[in-house]
C-alpha positions as a Python dict, from the first residue, in 0.01 Angstrom:
ca = {
    (1, 'X'): (0, 0, 0),
    (2, 'X'): (-254, 303, 52),
    (3, 'X'): (-423, 453, -302),
    (4, 'X'): (-232, 699, -442),
    (5, 'X'): (-488, 1017, -458),
    (6, 'X'): (-502, 1083, -910),
    (7, 'X'): (-448, 1456, -799),
    (8, 'X'): (-139, 1355, -642),
    (9, 'X'): (-35, 1154, -938),
    (10, 'X'): (-42, 1483, -1168),
    (11, 'X'): (208, 1655, -918),
    (12, 'X'): (417, 1404, -968),
    (13, 'X'): (592, 1553, -537),
    (14, 'X'): (634, 1173, -462),
    (15, 'X'): (893, 912, -433),
    (16, 'X'): (889, 639, -748),
    (17, 'X'): (667, 337, -684),
    (18, 'X'): (623, -41, -777),
    (19, 'X'): (418, -19, -1119),
    (20, 'X'): (497, 309, -1169),
    (21, 'X'): (509, 477, -1504),
    (22, 'X'): (791, 626, -1558),
    (23, 'X'): (1006, 831, -1882),
    (24, 'X'): (1380, 642, -1908),
    (25, 'X'): (1622, 933, -2048),
    (26, 'X'): (1945, 888, -2225),
    (27, 'X'): (1965, 1141, -2439),
    (28, 'X'): (1870, 1343, -2637),
    (29, 'X'): (1692, 1190, -2881),
    (30, 'X'): (1632, 890, -2638),
    (31, 'X'): (1335, 858, -2444),
    (32, 'X'): (1145, 505, -2374),
    (33, 'X'): (841, 444, -2116),
    (34, 'X'): (893, 175, -1876),
    (35, 'X'): (638, 31, -1583),
    (36, 'X'): (848, -38, -1306),
    (37, 'X'): (826, -322, -1145),
    (38, 'X'): (1056, -467, -837),
    (39, 'X'): (1186, -786, -1046),
    (40, 'X'): (1239, -610, -1372),
    (41, 'X'): (1557, -521, -1488),
    (42, 'X'): (1583, -236, -1783),
    (43, 'X'): (1975, -309, -2007),
    (44, 'X'): (2092, -49, -2304),
    (45, 'X'): (2360, 15, -2426),
    (46, 'X'): (2448, 214, -2071),
    (47, 'X'): (2477, -103, -1906),
    (48, 'X'): (2226, -279, -1649),
    (49, 'X'): (1954, -102, -1408),
    (50, 'X'): (1739, -255, -1184),
    (51, 'X'): (1391, -117, -1167),
    (52, 'X'): (1463, -252, -784),
    (53, 'X'): (1718, 54, -723),
    (54, 'X'): (1441, 290, -873),
    (55, 'X'): (1141, 208, -598),
    (56, 'X'): (1209, 476, -371),
    (57, 'X'): (1412, 739, -536),
    (58, 'X'): (1210, 1102, -639),
    (59, 'X'): (1128, 1181, -995),
    (60, 'X'): (1461, 1299, -1174),
    (61, 'X'): (1678, 1069, -1014),
    (62, 'X'): (2033, 1011, -1139),
    (63, 'X'): (2096, 620, -1147),
    (64, 'X'): (2321, 432, -1264),
    (65, 'X'): (2389, 79, -1372),
    (66, 'X'): (2615, -237, -1296),
    (67, 'X'): (2878, -9, -1583),
    (68, 'X'): (2851, 320, -1458),
    (69, 'X'): (2648, 403, -1736),
    (70, 'X'): (2315, 652, -1630),
    (71, 'X'): (2019, 745, -1717),
    (72, 'X'): (1751, 1009, -1567),
    (73, 'X'): (1396, 870, -1506),
    (74, 'X'): (1164, 1113, -1557),
    (75, 'X'): (782, 1193, -1488),
    (76, 'X'): (539, 1104, -1744),
    (77, 'X'): (407, 1483, -1788),
    (78, 'X'): (196, 1523, -2116),
    (79, 'X'): (519, 1704, -2308),
    (80, 'X'): (763, 1365, -2181),
    (81, 'X'): (445, 1150, -2263),
    (82, 'X'): (411, 1272, -2605),
    (83, 'X'): (752, 1216, -2736),
    (84, 'X'): (728, 867, -2623),
    (85, 'X'): (387, 745, -2703),
    (86, 'X'): (275, 490, -2913),
    (87, 'X'): (153, 665, -3231),
    (88, 'X'): (-162, 450, -3343),
    (89, 'X'): (-219, 807, -3586),
    (90, 'X'): (-65, 1119, -3676),
    (91, 'X'): (-51, 1314, -3379),
    (92, 'X'): (-99, 1658, -3254),
    (93, 'X'): (274, 1810, -3103),
    (94, 'X'): (324, 2089, -2833),
    (95, 'X'): (321, 2341, -3006),
    (96, 'X'): (-24, 2331, -3152),
    (97, 'X'): (-149, 2147, -2783),
    (98, 'X'): (-13, 2421, -2573),
    (99, 'X'): (-255, 2683, -2825),
    (100, 'X'): (-545, 2425, -2898),
    (101, 'X'): (-513, 2440, -2478),
    (102, 'X'): (-530, 2866, -2432),
    (103, 'X'): (-748, 2950, -2678),
    (104, 'X'): (-1026, 2675, -2585),
    (105, 'X'): (-952, 2867, -2258),
    (106, 'X'): (-945, 2489, -2128),
    (107, 'X'): (-896, 2582, -1711),
    (108, 'X'): (-926, 2342, -1364),
    (109, 'X'): (-1343, 2213, -1355),
    (110, 'X'): (-1435, 2225, -1708),
    (111, 'X'): (-1568, 1952, -1912),
    (112, 'X'): (-1396, 1887, -2274),
    (113, 'X'): (-1561, 1720, -2553),
    (114, 'X'): (-1258, 1584, -2787),
    (115, 'X'): (-1315, 1354, -3131),
    (116, 'X'): (-1137, 1196, -3197),
    (117, 'X'): (-906, 1036, -2978),
    (118, 'X'): (-632, 837, -3114),
    (119, 'X'): (-303, 864, -2988),
    (120, 'X'): (-433, 1027, -2698),
    (121, 'X'): (-203, 1299, -2714),
    (122, 'X'): (-404, 1630, -2679),
    (123, 'X'): (-635, 1450, -2470),
    (124, 'X'): (-358, 1422, -2177),
    (125, 'X'): (-272, 1780, -2200),
    (126, 'X'): (-619, 1825, -2156),
    (127, 'X'): (-662, 1534, -1895),
    (128, 'X'): (-405, 1777, -1677),
    (129, 'X'): (-567, 2127, -1791),
    (130, 'X'): (-857, 2027, -1622),
    (131, 'X'): (-748, 1817, -1341),
    (132, 'X'): (-857, 1788, -1101),
    (133, 'X'): (-1204, 1801, -1044),
    (134, 'X'): (-1302, 1905, -1398),
    (135, 'X'): (-1342, 1558, -1644),
    (136, 'X'): (-1242, 1472, -2081),
    (137, 'X'): (-1435, 1277, -2284),
    (138, 'X'): (-1351, 1162, -2553),
    (139, 'X'): (-1424, 973, -2814),
    (140, 'X'): (-1311, 716, -3155),
    (141, 'X'): (-1485, 545, -3331),
    (142, 'X'): (-1194, 265, -3409),
    (143, 'X'): (-1284, 11, -3128),
    (144, 'X'): (-890, -135, -3047),
    (145, 'X'): (-780, 278, -3040),
    (146, 'X'): (-1016, 361, -2809),
    (147, 'X'): (-867, 44, -2596),
    (148, 'X'): (-530, 98, -2645),
    (149, 'X'): (-583, 457, -2497),
    (150, 'X'): (-773, 355, -2155),
    (151, 'X'): (-434, 196, -2091),
    (152, 'X'): (-289, 400, -2176),
    (153, 'X'): (-444, 658, -1939),
    (154, 'X'): (-473, 445, -1620),
    (155, 'X'): (-67, 383, -1779),
    (156, 'X'): (-20, 795, -1702),
    (157, 'X'): (-314, 815, -1366),
    (158, 'X'): (-579, 964, -1595),
    (159, 'X'): (-793, 736, -1555),
    (160, 'X'): (-968, 913, -1328),
    (161, 'X'): (-1030, 1266, -1542),
    (162, 'X'): (-1101, 1073, -1919),
    (163, 'X'): (-1348, 887, -2020),
    (164, 'X'): (-1254, 770, -2393),
    (165, 'X'): (-1645, 620, -2606),
    (166, 'X'): (-1636, 476, -2916),
    (167, 'X'): (-1845, 651, -3134),
    (168, 'X'): (-1941, 756, -3550),
    (169, 'X'): (-1902, 1127, -3498),
    (170, 'X'): (-1920, 1250, -3776),
    (171, 'X'): (-2266, 980, -3830),
    (172, 'X'): (-2418, 988, -3490),
    (173, 'X'): (-2279, 1317, -3314),
    (174, 'X'): (-2192, 1313, -2956),
    (175, 'X'): (-2430, 1196, -2742),
    (176, 'X'): (-2730, 1296, -2626),
    (177, 'X'): (-2678, 1312, -2231),
    (178, 'X'): (-2355, 1557, -2242),
    (179, 'X'): (-2578, 1822, -2475),
    (180, 'X'): (-2535, 2204, -2218),
    (181, 'X'): (-2267, 2030, -2011),
    (182, 'X'): (-1919, 2084, -2198),
    (183, 'X'): (-1702, 2465, -2194),
    (184, 'X'): (-1500, 2345, -2449),
    (185, 'X'): (-1518, 2124, -2783),
    (186, 'X'): (-1182, 1940, -3003),
    (187, 'X'): (-1254, 1780, -3366),
    (188, 'X'): (-1020, 1655, -3528),
    (189, 'X'): (-1254, 1429, -3831),
    (190, 'X'): (-1233, 1417, -4232),
    (191, 'X'): (-1550, 1569, -4203),
    (192, 'X'): (-1520, 1802, -3854),
    (193, 'X'): (-1856, 2000, -4095),
    (194, 'X'): (-2028, 1658, -4021),
    (195, 'X'): (-2012, 1712, -3638),
    (196, 'X'): (-2008, 2102, -3602),
    (197, 'X'): (-2445, 2096, -3623),
    (198, 'X'): (-2373, 1843, -3318),
    (199, 'X'): (-2116, 2036, -3102),
    (200, 'X'): (-2310, 2321, -3103),
    (201, 'X'): (-2574, 2155, -2914),
    (202, 'X'): (-2324, 2006, -2692),
    (203, 'X'): (-2133, 2390, -2575),
    (204, 'X'): (-2249, 2573, -2271),
    (205, 'X'): (-2363, 2901, -2374),
    (206, 'X'): (-2055, 3146, -2486),
    (207, 'X'): (-1863, 2754, -2493),
    (208, 'X'): (-1510, 2750, -2750),
    (209, 'X'): (-1487, 2496, -3026),
    (210, 'X'): (-1212, 2456, -3228),
    (211, 'X'): (-1121, 2242, -3544),
    (212, 'X'): (-738, 2001, -3669),
    (213, 'X'): (-752, 1993, -4020),
    (214, 'X'): (-484, 1910, -4268),
    (215, 'X'): (-634, 2048, -4562),
    (216, 'X'): (-821, 2388, -4606),
    (217, 'X'): (-1087, 2280, -4807),
    (218, 'X'): (-1164, 2133, -4529),
    (219, 'X'): (-1071, 2449, -4352),
    (220, 'X'): (-1340, 2635, -4608),
    (221, 'X'): (-1593, 2424, -4573),
    (222, 'X'): (-1641, 2359, -4188),
    (223, 'X'): (-1632, 2719, -4118),
    (224, 'X'): (-1950, 2738, -4377),
    (225, 'X'): (-2082, 2614, -4126),
    (226, 'X'): (-1964, 2739, -3826),
    (227, 'X'): (-2141, 3056, -3958),
    (228, 'X'): (-2454, 2914, -3878),
    (229, 'X'): (-2374, 2858, -3523),
    (230, 'X'): (-2035, 3043, -3417),
    (231, 'X'): (-1920, 3355, -3365),
    (232, 'X'): (-1597, 3465, -3331),
    (233, 'X'): (-1404, 3216, -3648),
    (234, 'X'): (-1039, 3259, -3636),
    (235, 'X'): (-787, 3001, -3863),
    (236, 'X'): (-390, 3002, -3738),
    (237, 'X'): (-136, 2772, -3834),
    (238, 'X'): (135, 2690, -3592),
    (239, 'X'): (477, 2678, -3710),
    (240, 'X'): (751, 2556, -3459),
    (241, 'X'): (1141, 2703, -3505),
    (242, 'X'): (1394, 2513, -3284),
    (243, 'X'): (1703, 2698, -3249),
    (244, 'X'): (2063, 2569, -3238),
    (245, 'X'): (2278, 2814, -3039),
    (246, 'X'): (2634, 2767, -3007),
    (247, 'X'): (2973, 3012, -2960),
    (248, 'X'): (3258, 2910, -3230),
    (249, 'X'): (3318, 3030, -3589),
    (250, 'X'): (3163, 2996, -3944),
    (251, 'X'): (3385, 2864, -4067),
    (252, 'X'): (3367, 2590, -3795),
    (253, 'X'): (3019, 2546, -3841),
    (254, 'X'): (2979, 2522, -4228),
    (255, 'X'): (3192, 2189, -4137),
    (256, 'X'): (2974, 2040, -3923),
    (257, 'X'): (2686, 2084, -4163),
    (258, 'X'): (2900, 1895, -4371),
    (259, 'X'): (2955, 1580, -4223),
    (260, 'X'): (3257, 1693, -4239),
    (261, 'X'): (3327, 1718, -4565),
    (262, 'X'): (3518, 2093, -4645),
    (263, 'X'): (3677, 2034, -4374),
    (264, 'X'): (4037, 1955, -4436),
    (265, 'X'): (4026, 2196, -4742),
    (266, 'X'): (3892, 2443, -4422),
    (267, 'X'): (4140, 2408, -4172),
    (268, 'X'): (4441, 2656, -4317),
    (269, 'X'): (4291, 3047, -4431),
    (270, 'X'): (4452, 3142, -4728),
    (271, 'X'): (4746, 3307, -4488),
    (272, 'X'): (4764, 2982, -4292),
    (273, 'X'): (4620, 3060, -3977),
    (274, 'X'): (4443, 2824, -3861),
    (275, 'X'): (4076, 2832, -3830),
    (276, 'X'): (3988, 2692, -3481),
    (277, 'X'): (4275, 3005, -3387),
    (278, 'X'): (4041, 3231, -3470),
    (279, 'X'): (3821, 3476, -3244),
    (280, 'X'): (3481, 3248, -3184),
    (281, 'X'): (3163, 3405, -3156),
    (282, 'X'): (2747, 3306, -3058),
    (283, 'X'): (2558, 3236, -3367),
    (284, 'X'): (2270, 3071, -3398),
    (285, 'X'): (2111, 2868, -3676),
    (286, 'X'): (1781, 2749, -3740),
    (287, 'X'): (1743, 2337, -3667),
    (288, 'X'): (1712, 2153, -4026),
    (289, 'X'): (1478, 1889, -3827),
    (290, 'X'): (1193, 2142, -3741),
    (291, 'X'): (880, 2055, -3871),
    (292, 'X'): (660, 2224, -4074),
    (293, 'X'): (212, 2235, -4143),
    (294, 'X'): (110, 1999, -3964),
    (295, 'X'): (-248, 2168, -3941),
    (296, 'X'): (-438, 2443, -3923),
    (297, 'X'): (-630, 2519, -3631),
    (298, 'X'): (-968, 2678, -3617),
    (299, 'X'): (-1174, 2816, -3317),
    (300, 'X'): (-1523, 2984, -3320),
    (301, 'X'): (-1742, 3054, -2957),
    (302, 'X'): (-2066, 2929, -3028),
    (303, 'X'): (-2312, 3207, -3038),
    (304, 'X'): (-2540, 3370, -2713),
    (305, 'X'): (-2902, 3316, -2887),
    (306, 'X'): (-2866, 2941, -2939),
}
């Protein structure tokens, strides 16, 4: 079998082969990552699925079990990988990730430095953004996390775009050999201000830095340190609200929201009219499962006289 070009892996415009990683979509709230093996079998509530039936199909295909149940075989895009990866640490989610990639001005060919790697959620999106000729250098002080991250990048076909290092960034800073080579830097550290002086040396002229911190006290101290080498310092909080939109009447929606406890009381109005017979309308409400505060994103641009 001929080796698959990394750029082609990222596009997923090909058929599934033995050894590929696929995201098995069972339903909207149930997905898992599976490595395809010719003799492999997946068993779930929908039946038994043979991996051999998957090989040769396009990503996105619908496949059936011996019972007639079905699943979808999806490509391991960064968005889906973020939803199924092993949480070795708290991770960044899609809203923060998309904001970071945009404000760091990450485009194909860029060199990006990251500390720390954690579960690799952001790293995966950064790698896709710099592909096919850029590179991401990511560092974590925890050796086993770094090893697990390397294994994940091999699974997702990103190992040629990502280098994982083990390093105490707050104590040692970035490696000297990367000095002046980075277009962008991302910091996710308990004390990011300790790594900011080193980060300034790594950036090219007009390079951009982002620091992620869950507490405003961390942001304040980081901003004070940034002032010596950086300009255009800005802090954002990204709050994502998901909405449910459907057709119905207010009474039926209220019934569903409390698990049907008041359903019998609302079945009929005072004039005896069945509530379900009332005119239908389009309604929207905020999904209660929406995540709140995740952290603060502080961006800064290297001063031109550095």
